[in-house]
Amino acid sequence: MSTTTEAAMSAAAAPVRCQRIGCDAMFTDDNNPEGSCQYHPSAPLFHDGMKEWSCCKQRSHDFSLFLAIPGCTTGKHTTEKPVTKAVSANRPKATPVQSSKQTVGDEACARCRQGFFCSDHGSQPKVQKPAATDDTNKEPVEKSSAPPPKKRIDINEPRTCRNKGCGKSYKEKDNHDSACDYHPGPAVFHDRMRGWKCCNIHVKEFDEFMEIPPCTKGWHNADAV
């Protein structure tokens, strides 16, 4: 067998990265069975600070947690980049109602439960703080000086980095101060533009936003917020 033929076979067998949103796995054509890819088939939805996958209605306020939501559809891996555009929620704002007359369904709304203004259900009443009580006759509670026990980590256990823009699997024994490429700043969504505050790069399309390279190196962190 010639050197050229061997090189061609080696290149053909080299794993490539799946381009479906929510997958990001490496695969080869010889190892790509049906159901091996878990992904989101539809575009994300951004509205009032909430991020939501329009295909499965899974949502989160935090962008890193939003990206960690597992795909809702399975199929085969592919190298073809999907054409997805972020869906804009151009809903007419509801007329604010009095706090004593809340709209039906606001108890099930995530924004209402967390005390945020909600365009669908109007202003929510502020939670009244309990009245101050006279604690002069109460004995002070002594706080424990012992620090909380630290969580033991198996250095050989595979973990998933939660730093924004990373999401790679790693072992703590291989972790070091330049192992992770990530974005330290928050994601910014404003006037149909999407970008990262840390590196001041902003684009219009969601798939372009996902392609913005991380701007900082550091340690992998499986407990990042």
PDB file of N, CA and C in Angstrom, residues 95-151:
ATOM      1  N   THR A  95     -51.448  45.053  29.427  1.00  0.00           N
ATOM      2  CA  THR A  95     -51.684  46.230  30.247  1.00  0.00           C
ATOM      3  C   THR A  95     -51.451  45.876  31.700  1.00  0.00           C
ATOM      4  N   PRO A  96     -50.591  46.638  32.409  1.00  0.00           N
ATOM      5  CA  PRO A  96     -50.332  46.319  33.816  1.00  0.00           C
ATOM      6  C   PRO A  96     -51.625  46.327  34.614  1.00  0.00           C
ATOM      7  N   VAL A  97     -51.742  45.370  35.522  1.00  0.00           N
ATOM      8  CA  VAL A  97     -52.931  45.257  36.346  1.00  0.00           C
ATOM      9  C   VAL A  97     -52.561  45.548  37.782  1.00  0.00           C
ATOM     10  N   GLN A  98     -53.568  45.817  38.578  1.00  0.00           N
ATOM     11  CA  GLN A  98     -53.336  46.078  39.973  1.00  0.00           C
ATOM     12  C   GLN A  98     -52.834  44.817  40.655  1.00  0.00           C
ATOM     13  N   SER A  99     -51.983  45.013  41.649  1.00  0.00           N
ATOM     14  CA  SER A  99     -51.376  43.883  42.329  1.00  0.00           C
ATOM     15  C   SER A  99     -52.402  42.981  42.992  1.00  0.00           C
ATOM     16  N   SER A 100     -53.590  43.546  43.312  1.00  0.00           N
ATOM     17  CA  SER A 100     -54.609  42.742  43.977  1.00  0.00           C
ATOM     18  C   SER A 100     -55.395  41.894  43.007  1.00  0.00           C
ATOM     19  N   LYS A 101     -55.209  42.133  41.684  1.00  0.00           N
ATOM     20  CA  LYS A 101     -55.936  41.375  40.660  1.00  0.00           C
ATOM     21  C   LYS A 101     -54.944  40.768  39.699  1.00  0.00           C
ATOM     22  N   GLN A 102     -54.271  39.735  40.093  1.00  0.00           N
ATOM     23  CA  GLN A 102     -53.281  39.086  39.253  1.00  0.00           C
ATOM     24  C   GLN A 102     -53.967  38.239  38.193  1.00  0.00           C
ATOM     25  N   THR A 103     -53.346  38.218  37.007  1.00  0.00           N
ATOM     26  CA  THR A 103     -53.900  37.463  35.895  1.00  0.00           C
ATOM     27  C   THR A 103     -53.806  35.970  36.174  1.00  0.00           C
ATOM     28  N   VAL A 104     -54.778  35.214  35.674  1.00  0.00           N
ATOM     29  CA  VAL A 104     -54.776  33.780  35.875  1.00  0.00           C
ATOM     30  C   VAL A 104     -53.522  33.185  35.234  1.00  0.00           C
ATOM     31  N   GLY A 105     -52.811  32.343  35.958  1.00  0.00           N
ATOM     32  CA  GLY A 105     -51.626  31.670  35.432  1.00  0.00           C
ATOM     33  C   GLY A 105     -50.329  32.274  35.906  1.00  0.00           C
ATOM     34  N   ASP A 106     -50.379  33.412  36.619  1.00  0.00           N
ATOM     35  CA  ASP A 106     -49.124  34.027  37.023  1.00  0.00           C
ATOM     36  C   ASP A 106     -48.403  33.209  38.087  1.00  0.00           C
ATOM     37  N   GLU A 107     -49.159  32.321  38.811  1.00  0.00           N
ATOM     38  CA  GLU A 107     -48.484  31.486  39.799  1.00  0.00           C
ATOM     39  C   GLU A 107     -47.522  30.505  39.149  1.00  0.00           C
ATOM     40  N   ALA A 108     -47.789  30.163  37.877  1.00  0.00           N
ATOM     41  CA  ALA A 108     -46.936  29.200  37.184  1.00  0.00           C
ATOM     42  C   ALA A 108     -45.815  29.872  36.399  1.00  0.00           C
ATOM     43  N   CYS A 109     -45.780  31.202  36.380  1.00  0.00           N
ATOM     44  CA  CYS A 109     -44.774  31.930  35.603  1.00  0.00           C
ATOM     45  C   CYS A 109     -43.486  32.048  36.398  1.00  0.00           C
ATOM     46  N   ALA A 110     -42.364  31.682  35.786  1.00  0.00           N
ATOM     47  CA  ALA A 110     -41.073  31.712  36.481  1.00  0.00           C
ATOM     48  C   ALA A 110     -40.688  33.122  36.883  1.00  0.00           C
ATOM     49  N   ARG A 111     -40.963  34.107  36.024  1.00  0.00           N
ATOM     50  CA  ARG A 111     -40.593  35.492  36.349  1.00  0.00           C
ATOM     51  C   ARG A 111     -41.417  36.020  37.520  1.00  0.00           C
ATOM     52  N   CYS A 112     -42.713  35.699  37.541  1.00  0.00           N
ATOM     53  CA  CYS A 112     -43.564  36.163  38.627  1.00  0.00           C
ATOM     54  C   CYS A 112     -43.133  35.550  39.956  1.00  0.00           C
ATOM     55  N   ARG A 113     -42.797  34.250  39.930  1.00  0.00           N
ATOM     56  CA  ARG A 113     -42.400  33.590  41.175  1.00  0.00           C
ATOM     57  C   ARG A 113     -41.123  34.181  41.737  1.00  0.00           C
ATOM     58  N   GLN A 114     -40.225  34.683  40.860  1.00  0.00           N
ATOM     59  CA  GLN A 114     -38.961  35.237  41.320  1.00  0.00           C
ATOM     60  C   GLN A 114     -39.025  36.733  41.584  1.00  0.00           C
ATOM     61  N   GLY A 115     -40.209  37.354  41.408  1.00  0.00           N
ATOM     62  CA  GLY A 115     -40.368  38.753  41.746  1.00  0.00           C
ATOM     63  C   GLY A 115     -39.987  39.721  40.645  1.00  0.00           C
ATOM     64  N   PHE A 116     -39.721  39.223  39.410  1.00  0.00           N
ATOM     65  CA  PHE A 116     -39.378  40.098  38.300  1.00  0.00           C
ATOM     66  C   PHE A 116     -40.650  40.677  37.672  1.00  0.00           C
ATOM     67  N   PHE A 117     -40.496  41.817  36.978  1.00  0.00           N
ATOM     68  CA  PHE A 117     -41.630  42.344  36.214  1.00  0.00           C
ATOM     69  C   PHE A 117     -41.910  41.412  35.044  1.00  0.00           C
ATOM     70  N   CYS A 118     -43.153  41.088  34.829  1.00  0.00           N
ATOM     71  CA  CYS A 118     -43.552  40.164  33.763  1.00  0.00           C
ATOM     72  C   CYS A 118     -44.526  40.867  32.834  1.00  0.00           C
ATOM     73  N   SER A 119     -44.188  40.929  31.531  1.00  0.00           N
ATOM     74  CA  SER A 119     -45.049  41.617  30.569  1.00  0.00           C
ATOM     75  C   SER A 119     -46.346  40.849  30.315  1.00  0.00           C
ATOM     76  N   ASP A 120     -46.373  39.547  30.662  1.00  0.00           N
ATOM     77  CA  ASP A 120     -47.578  38.753  30.444  1.00  0.00           C
ATOM     78  C   ASP A 120     -48.578  38.872  31.598  1.00  0.00           C
ATOM     79  N   HIS A 121     -48.082  39.121  32.810  1.00  0.00           N
ATOM     80  CA  HIS A 121     -48.954  39.099  33.973  1.00  0.00           C
ATOM     81  C   HIS A 121     -48.938  40.405  34.767  1.00  0.00           C
ATOM     82  N   GLY A 122     -48.206  41.410  34.303  1.00  0.00           N
ATOM     83  CA  GLY A 122     -48.224  42.707  34.964  1.00  0.00           C
ATOM     84  C   GLY A 122     -47.364  42.736  36.210  1.00  0.00           C
ATOM     85  N   SER A 123     -47.461  43.826  36.945  1.00  0.00           N
ATOM     86  CA  SER A 123     -46.662  44.021  38.146  1.00  0.00           C
ATOM     87  C   SER A 123     -47.104  43.047  39.228  1.00  0.00           C
ATOM     88  N   GLN A 124     -46.120  42.576  40.003  1.00  0.00           N
ATOM     89  CA  GLN A 124     -46.401  41.668  41.094  1.00  0.00           C
ATOM     90  C   GLN A 124     -46.221  42.392  42.420  1.00  0.00           C
ATOM     91  N   PRO A 125     -46.992  42.055  43.425  1.00  0.00           N
ATOM     92  CA  PRO A 125     -46.833  42.721  44.728  1.00  0.00           C
ATOM     93  C   PRO A 125     -45.503  42.382  45.344  1.00  0.00           C
ATOM     94  N   LYS A 126     -44.910  43.351  45.972  1.00  0.00           N
ATOM     95  CA  LYS A 126     -43.641  43.116  46.644  1.00  0.00           C
ATOM     96  C   LYS A 126     -43.885  42.305  47.906  1.00  0.00           C
ATOM     97  N   VAL A 127     -42.943  41.419  48.173  1.00  0.00           N
ATOM     98  CA  VAL A 127     -43.048  40.591  49.369  1.00  0.00           C
ATOM     99  C   VAL A 127     -42.782  41.465  50.586  1.00  0.00           C
ATOM    100  N   GLN A 128     -43.738  41.464  51.496  1.00  0.00           N
ATOM    101  CA  GLN A 128     -43.591  42.278  52.691  1.00  0.00           C
ATOM    102  C   GLN A 128     -42.594  41.633  53.638  1.00  0.00           C
ATOM    103  N   LYS A 129     -41.662  42.442  54.122  1.00  0.00           N
ATOM    104  CA  LYS A 129     -40.699  41.939  55.088  1.00  0.00           C
ATOM    105  C   LYS A 129     -41.386  41.796  56.446  1.00  0.00           C
ATOM    106  N   PRO A 130     -41.050  40.754  57.204  1.00  0.00           N
ATOM    107  CA  PRO A 130     -41.662  40.597  58.531  1.00  0.00           C
ATOM    108  C   PRO A 130     -41.296  41.762  59.425  1.00  0.00           C
ATOM    109  N   ALA A 131     -42.273  42.179  60.242  1.00  0.00           N
ATOM    110  CA  ALA A 131     -42.038  43.312  61.129  1.00  0.00           C
ATOM    111  C   ALA A 131     -40.942  42.986  62.123  1.00  0.00           C
ATOM    112  N   ALA A 132     -40.161  44.005  62.430  1.00  0.00           N
ATOM    113  CA  ALA A 132     -39.061  43.813  63.372  1.00  0.00           C
ATOM    114  C   ALA A 132     -39.625  43.502  64.751  1.00  0.00           C
ATOM    115  N   THR A 133     -39.026  42.552  65.412  1.00  0.00           N
ATOM    116  CA  THR A 133     -39.469  42.144  66.745  1.00  0.00           C
ATOM    117  C   THR A 133     -38.406  42.471  67.758  1.00  0.00           C
ATOM    118  N   ASP A 134     -38.831  42.581  68.994  1.00  0.00           N
ATOM    119  CA  ASP A 134     -37.914  42.896  70.091  1.00  0.00           C
ATOM    120  C   ASP A 134     -37.175  41.632  70.485  1.00  0.00           C
ATOM    121  N   ASP A 135     -35.875  41.588  70.194  1.00  0.00           N
ATOM    122  CA  ASP A 135     -35.085  40.399  70.478  1.00  0.00           C
ATOM    123  C   ASP A 135     -34.245  40.562  71.735  1.00  0.00           C
ATOM    124  N   THR A 136     -34.587  41.562  72.543  1.00  0.00           N
ATOM    125  CA  THR A 136     -33.741  41.826  73.719  1.00  0.00           C
ATOM    126  C   THR A 136     -33.776  40.697  74.720  1.00  0.00           C
ATOM    127  N   ASN A 137     -34.901  39.942  74.760  1.00  0.00           N
ATOM    128  CA  ASN A 137     -35.018  38.871  75.739  1.00  0.00           C
ATOM    129  C   ASN A 137     -34.571  37.525  75.201  1.00  0.00           C
ATOM    130  N   LYS A 138     -34.162  37.508  73.919  1.00  0.00           N
ATOM    131  CA  LYS A 138     -33.726  36.253  73.325  1.00  0.00           C
ATOM    132  C   LYS A 138     -32.238  36.065  73.520  1.00  0.00           C
ATOM    133  N   GLU A 139     -31.846  34.823  73.779  1.00  0.00           N
ATOM    134  CA  GLU A 139     -30.427  34.523  73.943  1.00  0.00           C
ATOM    135  C   GLU A 139     -29.763  34.474  72.575  1.00  0.00           C
ATOM    136  N   PRO A 140     -28.594  35.100  72.437  1.00  0.00           N
ATOM    137  CA  PRO A 140     -27.901  35.065  71.143  1.00  0.00           C
ATOM    138  C   PRO A 140     -27.477  33.655  70.781  1.00  0.00           C
ATOM    139  N   VAL A 141     -27.635  33.344  69.502  1.00  0.00           N
ATOM    140  CA  VAL A 141     -27.244  32.021  69.007  1.00  0.00           C
ATOM    141  C   VAL A 141     -25.774  32.048  68.647  1.00  0.00           C
ATOM    142  N   GLU A 142     -25.031  31.173  69.235  1.00  0.00           N
ATOM    143  CA  GLU A 142     -23.589  31.129  68.986  1.00  0.00           C
ATOM    144  C   GLU A 142     -23.326  30.443  67.649  1.00  0.00           C
ATOM    145  N   LYS A 143     -22.620  31.151  66.776  1.00  0.00           N
ATOM    146  CA  LYS A 143     -22.298  30.602  65.462  1.00  0.00           C
ATOM    147  C   LYS A 143     -21.099  29.670  65.556  1.00  0.00           C
ATOM    148  N   SER A 144     -21.165  28.619  64.788  1.00  0.00           N
ATOM    149  CA  SER A 144     -20.057  27.665  64.785  1.00  0.00           C
ATOM    150  C   SER A 144     -18.856  28.266  64.070  1.00  0.00           C
ATOM    151  N   SER A 145     -17.697  28.119  64.683  1.00  0.00           N
ATOM    152  CA  SER A 145     -16.469  28.646  64.086  1.00  0.00           C
ATOM    153  C   SER A 145     -15.835  27.670  63.122  1.00  0.00           C
ATOM    154  N   ALA A 146     -16.339  26.433  63.102  1.00  0.00           N
ATOM    155  CA  ALA A 146     -15.756  25.420  62.217  1.00  0.00           C
ATOM    156  C   ALA A 146     -16.240  25.637  60.796  1.00  0.00           C
ATOM    157  N   PRO A 147     -15.346  25.665  59.803  1.00  0.00           N
ATOM    158  CA  PRO A 147     -15.762  25.848  58.405  1.00  0.00           C
ATOM    159  C   PRO A 147     -16.514  24.635  57.908  1.00  0.00           C
ATOM    160  N   PRO A 148     -17.399  24.807  56.921  1.00  0.00           N
ATOM    161  CA  PRO A 148     -18.133  23.661  56.383  1.00  0.00           C
ATOM    162  C   PRO A 148     -17.170  22.678  55.729  1.00  0.00           C
ATOM    163  N   PRO A 149     -17.463  21.384  55.818  1.00  0.00           N
ATOM    164  CA  PRO A 149     -16.547  20.388  55.225  1.00  0.00           C
ATOM    165  C   PRO A 149     -16.459  20.540  53.719  1.00  0.00           C
ATOM    166  N   LYS A 150     -15.245  20.433  53.185  1.00  0.00           N
ATOM    167  CA  LYS A 150     -15.038  20.545  51.746  1.00  0.00           C
ATOM    168  C   LYS A 150     -15.414  19.247  51.033  1.00  0.00           C
ATOM    169  N   LYS A 151     -15.972  19.411  49.872  1.00  0.00           N
ATOM    170  CA  LYS A 151     -16.359  18.252  49.076  1.00  0.00           C
ATOM    171  C   LYS A 151     -15.116  17.549  48.529  1.00  0.00           C
TER     172      LYS A 151
END
